[in-house]
Amino acid sequence: MTRSSTTGRVHGVVESFRSFFKWRTPRRCGNVFTYTMPPLPTTRIDIRQLPVANQPDSCHLLQLPLELRERIYEHILGGRLIIIELLPGEFEGVSASIWTSYYLPVDGLDFTPIHSVFRAESAAISPQFLLSCRQAYIEALPILHQRNTFHLPADHLETVVSGALGSYCLPDIRSVYLQCSSYPHADSSYLHGDSSYLHGDSSDAVVTLLQQMNLSRLAFEFQYFTLPEPQSPWGRCVLELRNLRRLEMWGNNKDVVQKFRQLMIGPGADEKYRRFLEEQETSKSELAIA
């Protein structure tokens, strides 16, 4: 069985998120399908807390060993870049657009998200497993979260978690690619000093959500902005994220990412981070005395 034969067309990914959103009929514009949806809910229902229904004896999938079922789920639902965009909808509130672009193995550290994201029909996620029955949904949904990279704007993360993915799924997420595109004009205080904003005042909230994930890889894209230094308020928040295997940042001063990597990834990173914190405290004390 080939990967392309097990995956649907581009719009198939929408069906895999029926449990997240109530979709309306798609409209076709040229070769692109667009979807309008009701606004995102303010809370998510964890289906695992609902009563269990009896499974039919004819469900051959559930008769397979669990290990084999998990491999099937991963083949069908994993290894993609899943892009989530919040858009003004025709309903009150905020709607979302969700689609997959291409294959991106979450453990394949040789594969890096790129700035120009192209849709590939062969990478679309098939919905059948998530829609088949409650047991398959419960078994497959964590794999959907664990084995894909989620790409979205950083300032939309709270809304996407609360109204779409659900906070209970955060421990399953392994790979995130955040676009940082709503910064104020960067100045020296923002890059190096005491300003406290990231997308308004949401840096702590974003990092708090990221800390609840079991991230192995994290990517930040600063569109047309200078990367903040590690000692900046934003940098200190990001440095609190530990146990990463890969960190990517794109911006106007690409050499800064290596400073973050030395403090976050690889042998000796924790010791370097400890010394970094001590140096920051020393500098803070000296400034207070002066």
XYZ file of C-alpha atoms in Angstrom:
290
model
C 0.000 0.000 0.000
C 1.493 3.349 -1.022
C 1.215 6.547 0.958
C -0.550 8.318 -1.884
C -3.157 5.573 -2.093
C -4.004 5.953 1.586
C -4.385 9.723 1.628
C -7.199 11.798 0.212
C -7.202 14.976 -1.789
C -6.235 18.347 -0.326
C -9.665 19.064 1.088
C -9.703 15.694 2.859
C -7.866 17.226 5.812
C -10.984 19.208 6.599
C -12.889 16.018 7.302
C -10.262 14.876 9.794
C -11.113 17.875 11.927
C -14.888 17.382 11.982
C -14.552 16.636 15.674
C -12.989 20.074 16.122
C -15.297 22.168 13.953
C -18.774 21.985 12.461
C -18.100 22.531 8.775
C -20.388 23.963 6.151
C -20.491 22.990 2.496
C -17.219 23.835 0.695
C -17.160 26.371 -2.101
C -14.836 25.823 -5.049
C -12.953 28.825 -6.442
C -10.811 27.817 -9.393
C -8.708 24.887 -8.196
C -8.849 25.836 -4.519
C -11.477 24.732 -2.020
C -12.410 27.291 0.623
C -14.463 26.546 3.725
C -16.635 28.749 5.894
C -17.266 27.682 9.439
C -19.035 28.829 12.574
C -16.812 30.652 15.058
C -14.448 28.610 17.165
C -16.004 27.346 20.411
C -14.690 28.700 23.679
C -14.275 25.227 25.167
C -13.473 21.763 23.859
C -15.221 18.513 24.795
C -12.948 15.589 25.581
C -14.697 12.641 23.939
C -12.727 10.294 26.167
C -14.955 11.373 29.054
C -18.170 10.274 27.306
C -19.813 6.850 27.851
C -18.470 3.955 25.823
C -20.755 2.389 23.214
C -20.626 -1.274 22.224
C -18.464 -1.904 19.174
C -19.844 -4.017 16.298
C -18.207 -7.381 15.727
C -17.763 -6.492 12.058
C -15.195 -3.765 12.783
C -12.138 -5.539 11.392
C -9.822 -2.626 12.187
C -10.361 -3.052 15.922
C -9.633 -6.764 15.668
C -6.045 -5.988 14.681
C -3.351 -5.812 17.395
C -3.044 -2.341 18.934
C 0.552 -1.960 17.750
C -0.492 -2.591 14.157
C -3.432 -0.212 14.464
C -1.100 2.510 15.725
C 1.193 2.018 12.739
C -1.791 2.366 10.422
C -2.931 5.530 12.195
C 0.527 7.040 11.894
C 0.767 6.183 8.201
C -2.574 7.806 7.463
C -2.558 10.734 9.908
C 1.080 11.554 10.667
C 4.176 13.100 9.151
C 2.627 16.282 7.760
C 2.809 20.021 8.213
C -0.676 21.063 9.389
C -1.359 24.754 8.834
C -4.013 26.514 10.935
C -5.127 30.041 10.061
C -7.743 32.104 11.886
C -9.903 34.105 9.511
C -12.853 36.497 9.807
C -15.927 34.414 9.016
C -19.449 35.157 7.909
C -20.530 34.182 11.428
C -19.909 36.220 14.562
C -16.530 35.402 16.016
C -13.507 33.786 14.401
C -13.339 30.935 11.916
C -10.383 28.804 10.913
C -8.784 27.354 7.822
C -6.945 24.040 8.261
C -4.950 22.266 5.572
C -1.857 20.143 5.089
C 0.940 21.147 2.759
C 3.607 18.454 2.492
C 5.224 15.558 4.329
C 7.341 16.596 7.301
C 8.437 13.718 9.579
C 8.232 14.970 13.144
C 11.347 12.951 14.033
C 13.176 13.664 10.783
C 15.594 16.309 11.945
C 16.994 16.605 8.426
C 13.654 18.029 7.306
C 13.092 21.704 8.086
C 9.924 23.807 7.629
C 10.445 26.381 4.905
C 9.144 29.899 4.438
C 7.290 29.177 1.198
C 4.671 26.550 1.994
C 3.242 24.644 -0.958
C 0.190 22.418 -0.865
C 0.606 18.856 -2.060
C -2.489 16.803 -2.745
C -0.694 13.601 -1.808
C -0.057 14.981 1.694
C -3.705 15.513 2.577
C -4.939 13.649 5.649
C -7.664 11.055 5.188
C -10.487 11.329 7.718
C -11.816 7.795 7.825
C -10.087 6.604 10.995
C -11.100 9.603 13.076
C -14.677 9.296 11.881
C -15.071 5.526 12.058
C -15.875 5.043 15.755
C -15.119 6.314 19.226
C -12.366 3.793 19.952
C -10.513 4.545 16.727
C -10.898 8.260 17.434
C -9.419 7.891 20.912
C -6.528 5.769 19.638
C -5.777 7.856 16.546
C -6.205 11.423 17.808
C -3.041 11.391 19.991
C -1.082 10.149 16.972
C -2.459 13.023 14.900
C -1.092 15.401 17.540
C 2.191 13.581 18.163
C 3.264 12.841 14.605
C 2.607 16.172 12.855
C 4.031 19.685 12.928
C 1.458 22.410 13.632
C 2.061 25.701 11.817
C 0.191 28.828 12.987
C 0.692 32.467 14.038
C 1.984 32.770 17.586
C -0.690 35.270 18.569
C -3.394 32.768 17.537
C -2.080 29.956 19.714
C -4.370 30.601 22.684
C -7.484 30.715 20.497
C -6.528 27.595 18.566
C -5.847 25.638 21.760
C -8.995 26.746 23.586
C -11.401 26.521 20.670
C -9.934 23.933 18.316
C -7.261 21.510 19.463
C -8.278 21.449 23.122
C -5.968 21.945 26.096
C -6.084 18.231 26.937
C -4.146 17.478 23.736
C -1.164 19.700 24.631
C 0.949 16.901 26.207
C 0.705 14.990 22.912
C 2.082 17.772 20.691
C 5.727 17.297 19.708
C 6.416 19.825 16.940
C 5.269 23.440 16.459
C 6.150 26.077 13.860
C 5.065 29.598 14.929
C 4.886 32.684 12.747
C 5.679 35.892 14.614
C 4.294 38.616 12.378
C 2.592 41.205 14.603
C 5.513 42.685 16.491
C 5.720 46.410 17.113
C 8.737 48.096 15.577
C 11.752 46.551 17.278
C 13.973 48.949 19.198
C 16.967 48.450 21.449
C 14.854 48.120 24.600
C 12.707 45.438 22.991
C 15.651 43.458 21.654
C 17.914 43.765 24.670
C 16.169 45.487 27.549
C 13.133 45.614 29.783
C 10.133 45.724 27.449
C 7.665 42.949 28.202
C 5.769 42.329 25.025
C 5.512 39.571 22.513
C 2.450 40.098 20.330
C 1.067 42.593 22.815
C 1.596 41.143 26.282
C 1.063 37.490 25.405
C 4.615 36.120 25.553
C 4.028 34.492 28.944
C 0.751 32.959 27.765
C 2.331 31.571 24.589
C 5.294 30.110 26.450
C 2.989 28.674 29.133
C 1.113 26.760 26.439
C 4.348 25.612 24.803
C 5.616 24.399 28.182
C 2.560 22.141 28.497
C 3.580 20.383 25.280
C 6.242 17.682 25.063
C 8.076 19.502 22.292
C 11.001 17.916 20.515
C 11.236 20.584 17.814
C 10.228 24.231 17.702
C 10.468 26.809 14.923
C 9.905 30.580 14.959
C 9.608 32.703 11.845
C 9.951 36.460 12.299
C 8.583 37.998 9.131
C 10.639 41.099 8.355
C 11.735 41.478 11.976
C 15.014 41.212 13.824
C 15.410 38.183 16.065
C 15.374 39.157 19.756
C 18.497 38.358 21.763
C 18.448 35.628 24.453
C 18.624 38.266 27.200
C 15.501 40.047 25.912
C 12.167 39.449 27.675
C 11.017 37.271 24.775
C 14.332 35.435 24.702
C 14.210 34.650 28.407
C 10.698 33.237 27.974
C 11.822 30.985 25.125
C 14.859 29.786 27.074
C 12.484 28.332 29.662
C 11.517 25.683 27.089
C 13.838 22.762 27.769
C 14.446 19.279 26.304
C 14.184 20.362 22.665
C 15.977 18.308 20.026
C 15.777 20.972 17.353
C 15.260 24.747 17.333
C 14.854 26.896 14.231
C 14.489 30.674 13.951
C 14.284 32.855 10.881
C 14.710 36.634 10.889
C 17.012 39.435 9.853
C 19.934 38.385 12.092
C 20.141 34.626 11.701
C 23.285 34.281 13.821
C 21.182 34.810 16.968
C 19.609 31.356 16.686
C 22.948 29.732 17.468
C 23.047 31.585 20.792
C 19.676 30.081 21.696
C 20.739 26.600 20.610
C 23.826 26.687 22.812
C 21.612 27.444 25.820
C 18.825 24.990 24.959
C 20.049 21.971 22.977
C 22.774 19.388 23.300
C 25.311 18.378 25.950
C 26.112 21.114 28.435
C 23.116 23.267 27.486
C 21.611 23.196 30.984
C 24.902 24.235 32.589
C 25.323 27.064 30.071
C 21.769 28.144 30.777
C 22.424 28.148 34.529
C 25.485 30.375 34.049
C 23.484 32.612 31.727
C 20.852 33.132 34.437
C 23.531 33.891 37.016
C 25.108 36.474 34.709
C 21.730 38.085 34.109
C 21.071 38.324 37.846
C 24.514 39.818 38.410
C 23.960 42.414 35.695
C 20.556 43.230 37.146
C 22.018 43.756 40.606
C 24.783 45.975 39.255
C 22.276 48.130 37.398
C 20.162 48.453 40.550
C 23.184 49.622 42.556
C 24.198 52.083 39.854
